[in-house]
Structure formats: C-alpha cells, structure tokens
Amino acid sequence: MTRLPKIDLVSIEDLELPEIERIFALADGFAAALDRGETLSAANGLVMATLFYEPSTRTRLSFESAMHRLGGAVISSADMNASSAAKGESLADTARIVSAYADLIVLRHPHDGAARVAADYAACPIINAGDGSREHPTQTLCDLFILRRKKGKLKGLTVALCGDLKFGRTVHSLIYALARFGANILAVPTAGMDVPDYVLARLAAERHYSFSTVTMDELKTLAGGLDALYLTPSAPHQMALFTGDVPLDKIPAAEPPASLDAFYVTRLQKERIAATQPRPGEYVRFDARALKGHRAQEAVVMHPLPRTGELAYELDSDPRAVYFEQAAAGVPVRMAIIAWLLEHKRDAHRVSPAAAETARITAEPAPRCANANCITRFEGAYLHPRFKLARAADRGLLALRCDFCERELRVEFVGHARSHRYYRYDENLYGYVHNWIAEGSLAVFDSVKQAEENGYEPYKRGPQREVMNDAEIATAVESLADQVIADVQDLTNVSIVGVVSHGAMLAVRIRDQIAAKSGVRPPAAALDVYNPGATVVALDGGDAFAVQDRALVIVDDVINSGWTVQRAMNALWQRGRPATVKLAVLIDRGHRALPIRPNYVGKSIPTSRTDRVQVRLAPPDSGLKHHAHDRVMIYSMLEAAKSPQDAR
Ligand code: NCD
C-alpha cells in the first residue's frame, strides 16, 4: 500500500503555478541542506521504483540520489529489457505490479502517452521521466529552477529554443510552463524540426498563447547583434491581439526583442526519427560567438543534456553556460518533488483535469490514433481509444485529440452507432458528436465506402435553399476587388493568399478583377492550413510567394468562428513579417469564436449556428463559362440528431 497520495506528474500542466513555486522553495532548502552536508530523513521508509525503458544518466541517477538523500530506498530494474517487458508483459500489468512494491514510480518510456497509461493502472503516483517525444516535466522543473535563479524571475523573459523542437520532449514541457509563467518564446528549429502542431494547438486553446519562429539563418546573424531577430507583432503573446476585437490592419509593427535572456539548446533526437525519414541537414552549433551579439550578452545558455555536438566545449568555462547547473539541480529539485508529495494527505487523490473530461470511444469502428508512436498502438489489447473533442477546424473535419499522446486526429465522416447513419462531419454536428461520444455511440470513418461497408446509411440533410447564385457571387467578387483597390495605398505591394480550397479559387478571381480594373496584377498563392506544415503554393508558377513586408490580403470563402484565419495567419507569419494583413471573405456569417473582423466582405449572411453554408465554385480548369454553376447554399443540420432515426 503506497504511503504517498495518488498524485501523478504526467505533464507539467498537472502542476498549478503555486505548486511549482512551492517545489522551487523546497528545492532551495534542499540545495542549502546538501551544501551544509546535512543528513535528511523525510522519506524514511519510502520506496521508489525507477522503471526506465530508455537510456538515462541524469534523470534516473538524480532521482535515485534524491530518494537516498531523503532517507528513502530505491528499487530498479537496471535494464527494462531484462524485465518481464521482454517477455511481452503489458505496461499496465507492470505498473500495477510494481506499485505494490513501491510508493512511487518514476517511469521513462519510448512511447508517447506511456506515463498516462501507467498512471491509470498504478496504485501509487507515477512521475513521468520522459514519454517518447511528448513530455519530460521534471526536467522542466530543473530548467526553470536554474533559469529563475539566474534571472531572478521568469515572467517577461525571452527564451530562444534551438534545435530539435519536434521530438524534444523537454522542450514541450518547457514551452507549456514558460507560457504560463508569462515568458516570451522564440522558436529556432532546425529545418523540419518545428514545434509540433498539437503543442501549438494546446497552447492556443488552453492558454491563448503563441510565439514566433525564426530560421536558423536569422539566428546566425547573432554574431552581429540580435537586430535581425524579431518577435511576432505584439510580443509576448500574439494571440492576445485577437481577443480584444482588434481589426487586422491595426497590428503593430514587429519589434525586435529588447534582449534575449536564454538560449535553450537541444540535441537532435535521432532515435525518434524513423529510418525512412530524411535527417535534417544543418544543425545548430553554439559556440562563443553566439553570446557576442549586444542583445545576447546577458543570455544564459541552457541544455537538458546530453550534448552531441551542438554546444562547443569552449562554452563550458563561460559563466553564462548553465547546463551543468541544470543537471546538478536534478537532485534538490527531485528531492523537492518527493517532499512536495509528502506534504499532501495520503488519501489525497487527484484526477488530472485532462483525464476527467475525456471519453472512451467504444463504438465500432473506433478511431485509431494517427500517431504511429502513440502508446495505444502498442498496448491495444487493453487500451480503449480515448479522445477529447478538439475545437479546431471549422472546415468539415472533426478534430479528436488522443488523450494519451495528445495528437489530433482529423475525421471527415462520423456515424451514430445506434441509428446507423453516417454524416460528412460539419461544424454544426459538434454538439451532437459530443453527446455521441458521451453515450458511446460515435463511430468514425475514413471514407463513405468504409461507412457503407460497416452497414451505415447516409443521413439526408435538411432542406436546402440557395442564398447566392452565380451572378450574385460574381458581383460580390467584383465588390471585393473594388474594396481592396479603394483601401490599399500601393497596389504593387499587395499579395493575395487564399485558403484552400474555395478561398484560393476566390483569391484568383479577386486578383484577376483587380488586374482588369487597375492594371496591377498582384501575386496570388494558395495556403493549405490543414496540410502538415501548412503549405503555401504560388498560383502563378515561378517564384516563391513572398510574405515579408508585403500588404497581404488573406481570402476565404466564409468566416464563421475565425479559427481558420487564425491558423492562416500563424502559418504566414512563419514565413515572414508582412507589412499589413487584411482579410477578405465572400460571406460573413456573423459568428465569432475569435474577434477577428474581415476588412472586405462580399455579402453578410446572418445565419443560425446550426445552418450549414456551403459555397460551390466551378474549378478554374472546369471550362465552364461565367461560372454558371457557382452557388452558395444553406441548409439546416438541426434535424440531424433529432431525427426519428437517431432516436431509435
Ligand atoms: C533529455 C531526455 O531524455 O529527454 N535528457 C534528460 O533527461 N536530461 C534530453 C535528451 O535526451 O536529449
């Protein structure tokens, strides 16, 4: 029977900020006690088990040292490949059994979400010492402990995260924590190793926080000062801009950061790059030059270690190199975590808020997590898929977030298991799908074929009516072109980018109208916000589409919640800093989750939330004259889940 409360530390988000502060205060005390050579006994009689399915030096040894220093004992399987895991024992069974031998389990595992599974099955608390590429919360506590000690605070600091930000789990936990402490983040990923979308989505949804990304090339200019490094407009929190009903054209000009307070450098997590994937070419290498820029003179250089070439040894003697202090902090900080657990009543039980709001999906076919490294892919014999409904796309895809690894799954077709009807997912179904998950009747399909093969029939949509015909659409497009011409000072600086697919088709039409009316033909591009990496394709062939210093006009067919536009802006800012950004929409439905106002509107069509507005445009290569088949239709989805079939 465990002597500690069942409080798991799976994500850094499991700790409230005052709790992190408390852990730091305890760690300060332990660091001083260790300096004085005191012998401590707070954990007398406690047993900690370290289960490491991956290599470790610092994390395991500092946890074990911490437990010993507190007078507790440690049991360990030196190599999990020598444990029953090698015989095929499940993680759930291992966690359950070891929790009968220990009061606390520290777990490191190669699969994303493993610590969540262990926490569900172990009677004792689980501390995540790294799960795949997801999180490493106790490393973050060490990182912040040292950063705060060096800088005296965390709020308002600017931290540049450099290297492999995709698979670096220490980086992900650090980002969540820096966001909450009100620090600014500047991401400097090695090409192709950007902070993953699911991390950005979580930050945006839960913290209304985002940050900018600069290239390695921009970072290289550090030697000559940091003037070339720019935070996104409205640093620190780009998202904050859009919560005060600020029109898009009022975005302040980009400001360079006043100073950089820390570089957090990471190694390439090469063990997580599939053999089939290309290795990134150039990797960041930090040497003494990095600290010469006048804005970086006070910056500390951090690294979770081990280093593999990205930090020159010549830096070690510089007082600003603090990575060995981060590693040394492992003992007092981990002592503090154990002591903090001991401060709680033994019967305290904490259900992580993340786990509380999720639902198992039991209907068949159940969705499978899209992440090939998700623990559910390896322990499927007993793990039911568990997802949260994510409020992400408003473009006909259902976004489910895996409760174990947090990766999003985009689903186009959903079914109701009792009525055996399937639907092409639509934002208006969001509320119903919520209920279907709760009642265990959500099925998901990759295709109509899959739905029909599973015995589902299509659900007929409600009566539809036309709200715009081809002539009205043409008039609206012309009006949009007129609005742009009247509003923009210098048409030669305008670039038009349409959101795939209808926004991109409209972008071309608006651009052609502008050309016909003014003689200036702005470059146009298509932005695919749902493509991983959000691709931008120039529509005129030839040159890449430039964003830097341009007067950008983003085009979309319908603005409803505003999330798509938000996504589009984030994607564009990764490519450069436009001079201005304006938004043109064919239809403004008048609803907003985000206070983003379009600058140019073809037609305002106030609609009810349960209406579906569908724009149909003839593709440019269809050969149809005058776009005779263009239509905007509206139909109600209200009946969908209220229909007699669904009630059966
Ligand atoms: C890190 C890890 O394992 O994620 N190491 C650590 O715990 N200090 C970083 C790494 O391996 O690169």
XYZ file of C-alpha atoms and ligand atoms in Angstrom:
660
model
C 0.000 0.000 0.000
C 1.506 3.222 -1.089
C 2.353 5.782 1.550
C 2.087 8.681 -0.854
C -1.027 10.372 -2.230
C -2.097 9.322 -5.709
C -0.924 12.486 -7.426
C 0.643 11.754 -10.783
C 3.054 14.032 -12.590
C 2.485 13.104 -16.212
C 2.524 16.574 -17.729
C 3.944 19.824 -16.421
C 0.345 21.006 -16.741
C -0.557 18.694 -13.844
C 1.052 21.263 -11.521
C -0.500 24.604 -10.710
C 1.903 27.560 -10.720
C 1.827 27.972 -6.919
C 2.709 24.286 -6.661
C 5.713 24.801 -8.914
C 6.718 27.749 -6.729
C 6.376 25.547 -3.665
C 8.594 22.894 -5.248
C 11.190 25.580 -6.007
C 11.088 26.800 -2.424
C 11.592 23.257 -1.171
C 14.411 22.755 -3.689
C 16.142 25.920 -2.452
C 16.001 24.470 1.037
C 17.354 21.098 -0.044
C 20.139 22.669 -2.101
C 21.236 24.578 1.009
C 20.922 21.477 3.206
C 23.013 19.457 0.768
C 25.636 22.224 0.788
C 25.752 22.036 4.554
C 26.157 18.277 4.352
C 23.004 17.583 6.350
C 21.548 14.107 6.606
C 17.813 14.111 5.961
C 15.120 11.630 6.776
C 11.841 12.952 5.355
C 11.405 9.917 3.101
C 12.403 7.322 5.672
C 10.579 4.102 4.931
C 9.562 5.106 1.411
C 10.474 3.018 -1.601
C 10.801 4.476 -5.070
C 10.899 2.297 -8.195
C 12.663 3.556 -11.288
C 11.418 1.927 -14.478
C 13.490 3.128 -17.393
C 12.702 1.640 -20.781
C 15.145 4.081 -22.374
C 18.703 5.135 -21.556
C 19.239 7.768 -18.892
C 22.080 9.179 -16.861
C 20.888 12.366 -15.196
C 17.224 11.723 -14.697
C 17.480 8.258 -13.184
C 20.591 8.820 -11.101
C 19.411 12.173 -9.772
C 16.002 10.730 -8.857
C 17.686 7.819 -7.101
C 20.163 10.115 -5.390
C 17.284 12.386 -4.327
C 15.426 9.471 -2.720
C 18.558 8.259 -0.941
C 19.363 11.784 0.245
C 15.907 11.970 1.775
C 16.453 8.708 3.617
C 14.279 6.595 1.322
C 15.110 3.483 -0.657
C 15.183 2.720 -4.354
C 14.391 -0.378 -6.340
C 15.134 -0.540 -10.011
C 15.324 -2.787 -12.956
C 18.629 -1.756 -14.369
C 17.501 -2.611 -17.841
C 13.825 -2.988 -18.593
C 14.770 -5.296 -21.412
C 15.853 -7.691 -18.692
C 12.426 -7.411 -17.023
C 9.180 -9.103 -17.940
C 8.640 -6.424 -20.559
C 10.975 -8.553 -22.655
C 8.511 -11.420 -22.279
C 5.727 -9.239 -23.575
C 4.232 -8.034 -20.306
C 1.988 -5.044 -20.781
C 2.816 -1.649 -19.356
C -0.460 -1.748 -17.427
C 0.459 -5.008 -15.691
C 3.978 -3.806 -14.946
C 2.682 -0.552 -13.464
C 0.071 -2.341 -11.363
C 2.550 -4.885 -10.003
C 5.407 -2.508 -9.280
C 3.027 -0.166 -7.479
C 2.567 -2.969 -4.960
C 6.321 -2.910 -4.309
C 6.901 0.831 -4.237
C 5.342 4.084 -3.023
C 6.328 5.971 -6.125
C 7.231 5.012 -9.688
C 9.480 7.060 -11.924
C 8.927 5.959 -15.498
C 10.731 6.627 -18.745
C 9.286 5.048 -21.848
C 9.804 5.375 -25.610
C 6.109 5.713 -26.490
C 4.061 8.890 -26.412
C 1.469 8.766 -23.668
C 3.003 5.823 -21.773
C 3.083 7.708 -18.481
C -0.654 8.404 -18.719
C -1.331 4.673 -19.125
C 0.921 3.778 -16.203
C -0.799 6.440 -14.091
C -4.169 4.891 -14.883
C -3.078 1.442 -13.733
C -0.627 2.070 -10.883
C -1.986 2.470 -7.361
C 0.940 4.713 -6.469
C 1.896 8.053 -8.054
C 3.654 7.970 -11.414
C 6.273 10.527 -12.293
C 6.900 10.872 -15.978
C 10.639 10.923 -16.648
C 10.060 11.253 -20.392
C 7.439 9.556 -22.564
C 8.505 9.305 -26.190
C 8.628 12.748 -27.716
C 5.817 14.099 -25.584
C 6.861 15.498 -22.214
C 9.509 15.476 -19.525
C 8.033 17.592 -16.734
C 10.700 17.132 -14.077
C 13.411 18.286 -16.483
C 11.376 21.448 -16.915
C 11.335 21.957 -13.172
C 15.151 21.721 -13.172
C 15.338 24.089 -16.154
C 13.052 26.705 -14.645
C 14.660 26.398 -11.242
C 18.028 27.373 -12.712
C 16.636 29.951 -15.124
C 14.812 31.709 -12.305
C 17.864 31.549 -10.090
C 19.979 33.160 -12.822
C 17.450 35.790 -13.901
C 15.584 36.409 -10.675
C 12.231 35.874 -12.391
C 10.502 34.036 -15.206
C 7.797 36.475 -16.231
C 8.752 38.582 -19.219
C 11.951 36.704 -20.031
C 12.656 35.913 -23.683
C 13.865 32.370 -24.250
C 15.109 31.148 -27.641
C 14.515 27.415 -28.101
C 17.015 25.996 -30.560
C 17.377 22.696 -32.365
C 15.032 19.729 -32.459
C 11.774 21.217 -31.219
C 9.736 18.452 -32.807
C 10.828 15.403 -30.851
C 12.449 17.171 -27.904
C 10.165 16.294 -25.015
C 11.983 18.588 -22.609
C 11.166 21.445 -24.977
C 7.446 20.669 -24.997
C 7.104 20.678 -21.225
C 9.231 23.804 -21.079
C 7.033 25.611 -23.610
C 3.855 24.890 -21.622
C 5.487 26.177 -18.460
C 7.068 29.281 -19.995
C 3.699 30.195 -21.476
C 2.082 30.011 -18.070
C 4.820 31.980 -16.372
C 4.370 34.758 -18.936
C 7.727 34.369 -20.661
C 8.289 35.031 -24.360
C 9.350 32.199 -26.574
C 11.296 32.444 -29.782
C 11.447 29.130 -31.613
C 14.559 28.487 -33.685
C 14.028 24.984 -35.010
C 16.418 23.129 -37.223
C 14.717 22.829 -40.615
C 11.850 20.361 -40.402
C 12.036 20.115 -36.614
C 9.385 22.683 -35.715
C 7.302 22.621 -32.572
C 4.513 20.151 -33.420
C 1.024 21.359 -34.209
C -0.520 19.546 -31.259
C 1.650 21.552 -28.880
C 0.723 24.803 -30.639
C -2.947 23.838 -30.640
C -2.916 23.119 -26.932
C -1.195 26.428 -26.195
C -3.638 28.344 -28.337
C -6.724 26.636 -26.970
C -5.819 26.499 -23.307
C -3.527 29.479 -22.870
C -4.356 31.765 -25.789
C -0.641 31.814 -26.327
C 1.518 31.568 -29.377
C 5.025 32.554 -30.349
C 7.070 33.159 -33.426
C 9.531 31.023 -35.238
C 12.710 32.265 -36.862
C 15.025 30.392 -39.120
C 18.479 29.182 -38.367
C 19.774 31.727 -40.858
C 18.223 34.541 -38.907
C 19.802 33.154 -35.775
C 23.208 33.139 -37.436
C 23.145 36.898 -37.645
C 23.546 36.786 -33.893
C 27.240 37.399 -34.281
C 26.429 40.899 -35.437
C 23.773 41.545 -32.834
C 20.248 40.406 -32.459
C 18.624 43.103 -34.526
C 17.734 40.621 -37.164
C 15.701 38.562 -34.740
C 12.146 39.687 -34.478
C 9.381 38.523 -32.298
C 5.986 38.433 -33.895
C 3.987 41.595 -33.608
C 2.566 42.189 -30.162
C 5.138 40.154 -28.333
C 4.817 38.473 -25.952
C 1.519 36.889 -26.805
C 0.494 37.049 -30.365
C -2.882 35.536 -29.599
C -3.685 38.272 -27.152
C -4.088 40.526 -30.144
C -7.153 38.777 -31.288
C -9.005 38.751 -28.036
C -9.709 42.466 -27.966
C -11.544 42.884 -31.247
C -8.560 44.480 -32.906
C -9.069 44.929 -36.639
C -6.475 43.094 -38.634
C -4.936 46.232 -40.068
C -4.153 47.611 -36.615
C -1.469 45.080 -35.901
C 1.560 46.967 -34.639
C 4.835 46.721 -36.490
C 7.192 43.954 -35.484
C 9.583 44.834 -32.693
C 12.902 43.203 -32.041
C 13.093 41.641 -28.592
C 14.674 44.020 -26.110
C 17.084 41.301 -25.118
C 17.452 37.576 -25.117
C 17.600 36.029 -21.699
C 18.322 32.423 -22.524
C 19.182 30.059 -25.320
C 17.796 26.608 -24.688
C 19.691 24.286 -26.996
C 18.743 20.658 -27.593
C 20.303 17.744 -29.376
C 18.761 16.088 -32.398
C 16.569 13.271 -31.031
C 17.885 10.948 -33.683
C 16.442 7.844 -32.059
C 12.947 9.182 -32.791
C 13.487 9.842 -36.473
C 12.232 6.884 -38.455
C 14.829 5.239 -40.631
C 12.703 6.142 -43.641
C 12.680 9.846 -42.858
C 15.394 12.193 -44.001
C 17.700 13.546 -41.313
C 17.740 17.312 -41.129
C 20.865 18.632 -42.804
C 22.304 21.543 -40.914
C 22.007 21.503 -37.134
C 22.519 24.380 -34.759
C 26.002 24.652 -33.282
C 26.549 27.019 -30.430
C 29.908 28.483 -29.757
C 31.205 31.616 -28.058
C 30.156 33.812 -30.988
C 26.521 33.280 -30.098
C 26.913 35.338 -26.957
C 28.658 38.292 -28.594
C 25.566 39.970 -30.039
C 24.748 43.006 -27.962
C 21.282 41.763 -27.154
C 22.563 38.378 -26.064
C 25.237 39.460 -23.647
C 23.184 38.663 -20.614
C 21.795 35.443 -22.059
C 22.413 32.140 -20.353
C 22.987 29.004 -22.412
C 20.897 26.047 -21.313
C 20.742 22.436 -22.452
C 18.982 19.443 -20.891
C 21.993 17.328 -21.892
C 23.370 15.067 -23.210
C 25.026 17.242 -25.839
C 26.128 15.724 -29.095
C 27.986 18.491 -30.879
C 25.514 21.356 -30.732
C 27.340 23.014 -27.813
C 31.019 23.750 -28.200
C 33.150 22.709 -25.211
C 34.751 26.152 -25.278
C 31.499 27.494 -23.802
C 31.864 25.434 -20.625
C 34.089 27.948 -18.890
C 31.764 30.856 -19.649
C 29.692 31.785 -16.586
C 26.675 32.083 -18.854
C 26.826 28.357 -19.636
C 24.477 26.919 -17.028
C 23.800 23.410 -18.326
C 25.854 21.668 -15.675
C 23.939 23.601 -13.052
C 20.687 22.396 -14.636
C 21.923 18.831 -14.358
C 23.089 19.350 -10.774
C 19.702 20.828 -9.882
C 18.258 17.390 -10.591
C 18.944 16.251 -7.037
C 17.439 19.108 -4.976
C 14.553 19.598 -7.398
C 13.663 15.898 -7.380
C 14.041 15.817 -3.594
C 11.560 18.691 -3.601
C 9.093 16.757 -5.755
C 9.154 13.830 -3.316
C 8.858 16.185 -0.341
C 6.003 18.026 -2.018
C 4.140 14.734 -2.434
C 4.726 14.056 1.258
C 3.072 17.367 2.105
C -0.249 16.008 0.895
C -2.556 13.775 2.844
C -2.067 10.145 1.993
C -5.626 9.772 0.784
C -5.440 12.863 -1.430
C -6.348 11.721 -4.881
C -6.129 13.913 -7.866
C -7.830 13.207 -11.136
C -5.963 15.130 -13.734
C -8.330 17.595 -15.400
C -7.173 16.188 -18.699
C -8.350 12.699 -17.812
C -11.618 13.902 -16.308
C -13.137 15.358 -19.438
C -12.259 12.613 -21.826
C -14.417 9.818 -23.019
C -13.625 6.362 -24.164
C -14.777 5.604 -27.624
C -16.393 2.214 -27.653
C -18.449 2.216 -30.851
C -17.134 0.287 -33.808
C -15.267 1.253 -35.812
C -13.392 3.144 -33.130
C -10.902 5.726 -34.250
C -7.265 4.772 -34.110
C -4.776 7.381 -33.020
C -2.957 8.805 -36.012
C 0.368 8.938 -34.204
C 2.437 5.857 -35.021
C 4.348 6.247 -31.744
C 1.260 6.501 -29.554
C 1.153 4.021 -26.696
C -2.321 2.919 -27.872
C -0.671 1.480 -30.970
C 1.454 -0.811 -28.825
C -0.849 -1.691 -25.943
C -4.040 -2.023 -27.944
C -5.043 -5.298 -26.286
C -6.454 -3.479 -23.286
C -6.400 0.244 -24.097
C -9.631 1.701 -25.397
C -9.097 4.716 -27.583
C -9.813 7.825 -25.568
C -10.248 11.200 -27.167
C -11.233 14.717 -26.364
C -13.255 16.647 -28.820
C -10.988 19.428 -30.018
C -12.475 22.659 -31.261
C -10.083 23.183 -34.078
C -11.096 23.046 -37.677
C -14.259 24.675 -38.863
C -13.806 23.230 -42.262
C -15.668 19.999 -42.321
C -13.297 17.889 -40.293
C -13.874 16.572 -36.823
C -10.825 17.070 -34.634
C -10.319 14.477 -31.919
C -7.380 14.756 -29.548
C -5.917 11.487 -28.276
C -5.973 11.536 -24.522
C -2.720 9.602 -24.290
C -0.399 11.268 -26.767
C -2.447 14.451 -27.490
C -2.057 14.133 -31.210
C -5.021 15.290 -33.242
C -6.976 13.029 -35.489
C -8.963 14.636 -38.283
C -12.063 12.758 -39.310
C -14.269 13.501 -42.275
C -17.116 11.037 -41.730
C -18.815 10.279 -38.463
C -21.544 7.799 -37.657
C -24.116 7.309 -34.949
C -23.860 3.704 -33.851
C -27.499 3.247 -32.847
C -29.201 4.842 -35.813
C -26.517 3.519 -38.169
C -26.485 6.794 -40.078
C -23.331 8.438 -41.235
C -22.648 12.092 -41.856
C -19.991 14.083 -43.526
C -18.757 15.938 -40.473
C -19.751 19.523 -40.243
C -19.116 22.051 -37.538
C -22.824 22.057 -36.760
C -22.557 18.456 -35.677
C -20.060 19.346 -32.963
C -22.606 19.354 -30.159
C -24.157 16.104 -31.292
C -20.826 14.370 -31.634
C -20.096 15.478 -28.097
C -23.182 13.632 -26.913
C -22.455 10.625 -29.075
C -19.019 10.281 -27.504
C -20.580 10.519 -24.061
C -23.142 7.829 -24.844
C -20.569 5.644 -26.590
C -22.208 5.826 -29.988
C -19.663 7.714 -32.077
C -18.215 5.815 -34.997
C -15.714 7.338 -37.382
C -14.925 6.509 -40.976
C -12.149 7.297 -43.359
C -14.495 7.239 -46.294
C -18.072 6.771 -47.402
C -17.065 3.348 -48.569
C -15.902 2.361 -45.118
C -19.139 3.687 -43.603
C -21.292 1.759 -46.015
C -19.269 -1.394 -45.619
C -19.972 -1.177 -41.903
C -23.685 -1.083 -42.587
C -24.215 2.648 -42.175
C -26.530 4.639 -44.415
C -26.179 8.278 -45.318
C -28.191 10.775 -43.362
C -30.134 13.122 -45.584
C -29.518 16.752 -44.944
C -32.323 19.197 -44.228
C -33.996 21.196 -46.986
C -31.555 23.480 -48.706
C -32.011 26.839 -50.275
C -29.849 28.946 -52.454
C -28.659 32.198 -50.902
C -26.409 33.381 -53.729
C -26.471 32.482 -57.407
C -23.688 32.770 -59.961
C -24.427 36.411 -60.789
C -24.536 37.414 -57.126
C -21.225 35.664 -56.478
C -19.660 37.456 -59.433
C -20.958 40.801 -58.118
C -19.597 40.042 -54.659
C -16.167 39.154 -56.077
C -16.136 42.386 -58.061
C -17.106 44.320 -54.965
C -14.269 42.678 -53.034
C -11.811 43.743 -55.732
C -13.209 47.300 -55.602
C -12.885 47.375 -51.823
C -9.244 46.299 -51.999
C -8.431 48.861 -54.700
C -10.137 51.661 -52.772
C -8.475 50.752 -49.494
C -4.899 49.913 -50.400
C -2.402 52.707 -50.953
C 0.033 50.863 -53.138
C -1.418 48.012 -55.164
C 2.015 46.944 -56.334
C 2.831 45.874 -52.781
C -0.285 43.702 -52.423
C -0.075 39.904 -52.312
C -3.198 37.800 -52.185
C -3.325 34.452 -50.441
C -6.395 32.247 -50.478
C -7.179 29.483 -48.027
C -7.517 26.132 -49.816
C -9.773 25.340 -51.489
C -12.545 27.888 -52.046
C -10.549 30.788 -50.623
C -7.794 30.031 -53.126
C -10.262 29.952 -56.022
C -11.714 33.258 -54.879
C -8.220 34.733 -54.455
C -7.534 34.142 -58.140
C -10.854 35.654 -59.168
C -10.352 38.721 -56.980
C -6.814 39.116 -58.253
C -7.985 38.907 -61.874
C -10.633 41.554 -61.187
C -8.045 43.824 -59.598
C -5.818 43.339 -62.639
C -8.661 44.118 -65.039
C -9.688 47.242 -63.150
C -6.323 48.694 -62.171
C -3.753 47.195 -64.491
C -1.789 45.879 -61.485
C -1.724 42.104 -61.143
C -0.813 41.152 -57.568
C 0.822 37.773 -56.954
C -1.552 35.118 -55.609
C -0.977 31.967 -53.593
C -2.942 29.107 -52.095
C -2.427 28.320 -48.418
C -3.363 24.854 -47.224
C -3.751 25.302 -43.493
C -4.594 21.674 -42.792
C -1.669 20.229 -44.608
C 1.038 19.383 -42.086
C 3.440 22.278 -42.284
C 0.750 24.462 -43.894
C 1.959 24.700 -47.479
C 1.850 27.915 -49.490
C 1.816 27.438 -53.244
C 2.265 30.389 -55.587
C -0.577 30.306 -58.090
C 1.327 31.982 -60.857
C 4.007 29.369 -61.048
C 7.557 30.552 -60.860
C 8.751 32.462 -57.846
C 8.067 31.525 -54.277
C 5.360 33.600 -52.690
C 6.871 36.392 -50.593
C 5.316 37.489 -47.325
C 7.981 39.758 -45.865
C 6.946 43.430 -45.885
C 4.036 42.788 -48.232
C 0.498 44.093 -47.844
C -1.172 40.712 -47.501
C -4.796 40.062 -48.280
C -5.997 36.719 -46.937
C -9.038 35.386 -48.767
C -11.520 32.830 -47.512
C -14.995 31.861 -48.596
C -16.863 32.006 -45.292
C -15.834 33.409 -41.951
C -17.560 31.763 -39.076
C -15.525 31.119 -35.951
C -12.339 32.786 -37.198
C -10.129 29.821 -36.335
C -9.132 29.170 -39.910
C -7.991 32.738 -40.347
C -6.041 32.477 -37.117
C -4.345 29.354 -38.412
C -3.631 31.011 -41.723
C -2.018 33.997 -40.023
C 0.164 31.796 -37.852
C 1.288 29.864 -40.920
C 2.060 33.032 -42.859
C 3.999 34.619 -40.022
C 6.280 31.646 -40.006
C 7.299 32.718 -43.487
C 7.930 36.377 -42.837
C 6.566 39.556 -41.348
C 4.030 41.213 -43.627
C 3.645 44.997 -43.515
C -0.139 44.680 -43.123
C -2.644 41.847 -43.119
C -6.222 42.247 -44.280
C -8.960 39.729 -44.600
C -11.404 39.371 -47.489
C -14.350 36.965 -47.245
C -17.119 36.165 -49.657
C -19.568 35.596 -46.814
C -19.533 36.845 -43.272
C -21.819 34.677 -41.160
C -21.526 36.945 -38.173
C -20.428 34.385 -35.585
C -17.048 34.546 -33.933
C -15.122 32.398 -31.551
C -12.249 34.828 -32.066
C -12.809 38.541 -32.522
C -11.383 38.764 -35.998
C -13.144 41.194 -38.304
C -12.907 40.891 -42.048
C -11.808 44.081 -43.787
C -13.589 43.274 -47.033
C -16.916 41.434 -47.181
C -18.719 40.186 -50.303
C -22.017 39.618 -48.522
C -23.168 39.391 -44.919
C -25.460 36.453 -44.359
C -26.505 36.226 -40.736
C -27.168 32.572 -40.026
C -28.037 30.383 -37.150
C -25.217 28.259 -35.756
C -26.916 25.099 -36.887
C -27.028 26.221 -40.500
C -24.532 24.913 -42.940
C -23.364 27.435 -45.504
C -21.836 25.708 -48.447
C -20.001 27.523 -51.204
C -19.770 25.700 -54.501
C -17.465 27.160 -57.103
C -16.639 25.834 -60.524
C -12.968 24.886 -60.510
C -10.793 27.107 -62.697
C -9.992 24.256 -65.078
C -13.618 23.141 -65.495
C -14.002 25.107 -68.712
C -17.381 26.391 -67.541
C -18.070 29.857 -68.877
C -19.102 32.550 -66.426
C -19.013 30.153 -63.547
C -22.614 29.291 -64.276
C -22.665 26.576 -61.629
C -21.458 28.747 -58.771
C -23.831 28.648 -55.848
C -23.988 29.385 -52.165
C -26.385 27.008 -50.465
C -27.640 26.989 -46.951
C -29.218 24.101 -45.176
C -30.017 23.183 -41.654
C -28.354 20.328 -39.832
C -30.634 20.762 -36.852
C -32.667 17.721 -37.639
C -29.606 15.522 -37.811
C -29.598 14.168 -34.286
C -33.199 14.966 -33.561
C -34.461 12.842 -36.365
C -36.600 9.819 -35.585
C -33.855 7.545 -36.919
C -31.446 8.808 -34.299
C -33.908 8.316 -31.508
C -34.416 4.687 -32.340
C 16.636 14.564 -22.123
C 15.620 13.477 -22.392
O 15.837 12.316 -22.077
O 14.574 13.828 -22.926
N 17.620 14.217 -21.222
C 17.415 14.499 -19.883
O 16.555 13.927 -19.253
N 18.162 15.450 -19.338
C 17.159 15.194 -23.334
C 17.782 14.353 -24.388
O 17.903 13.137 -24.275
O 18.187 14.951 -25.392
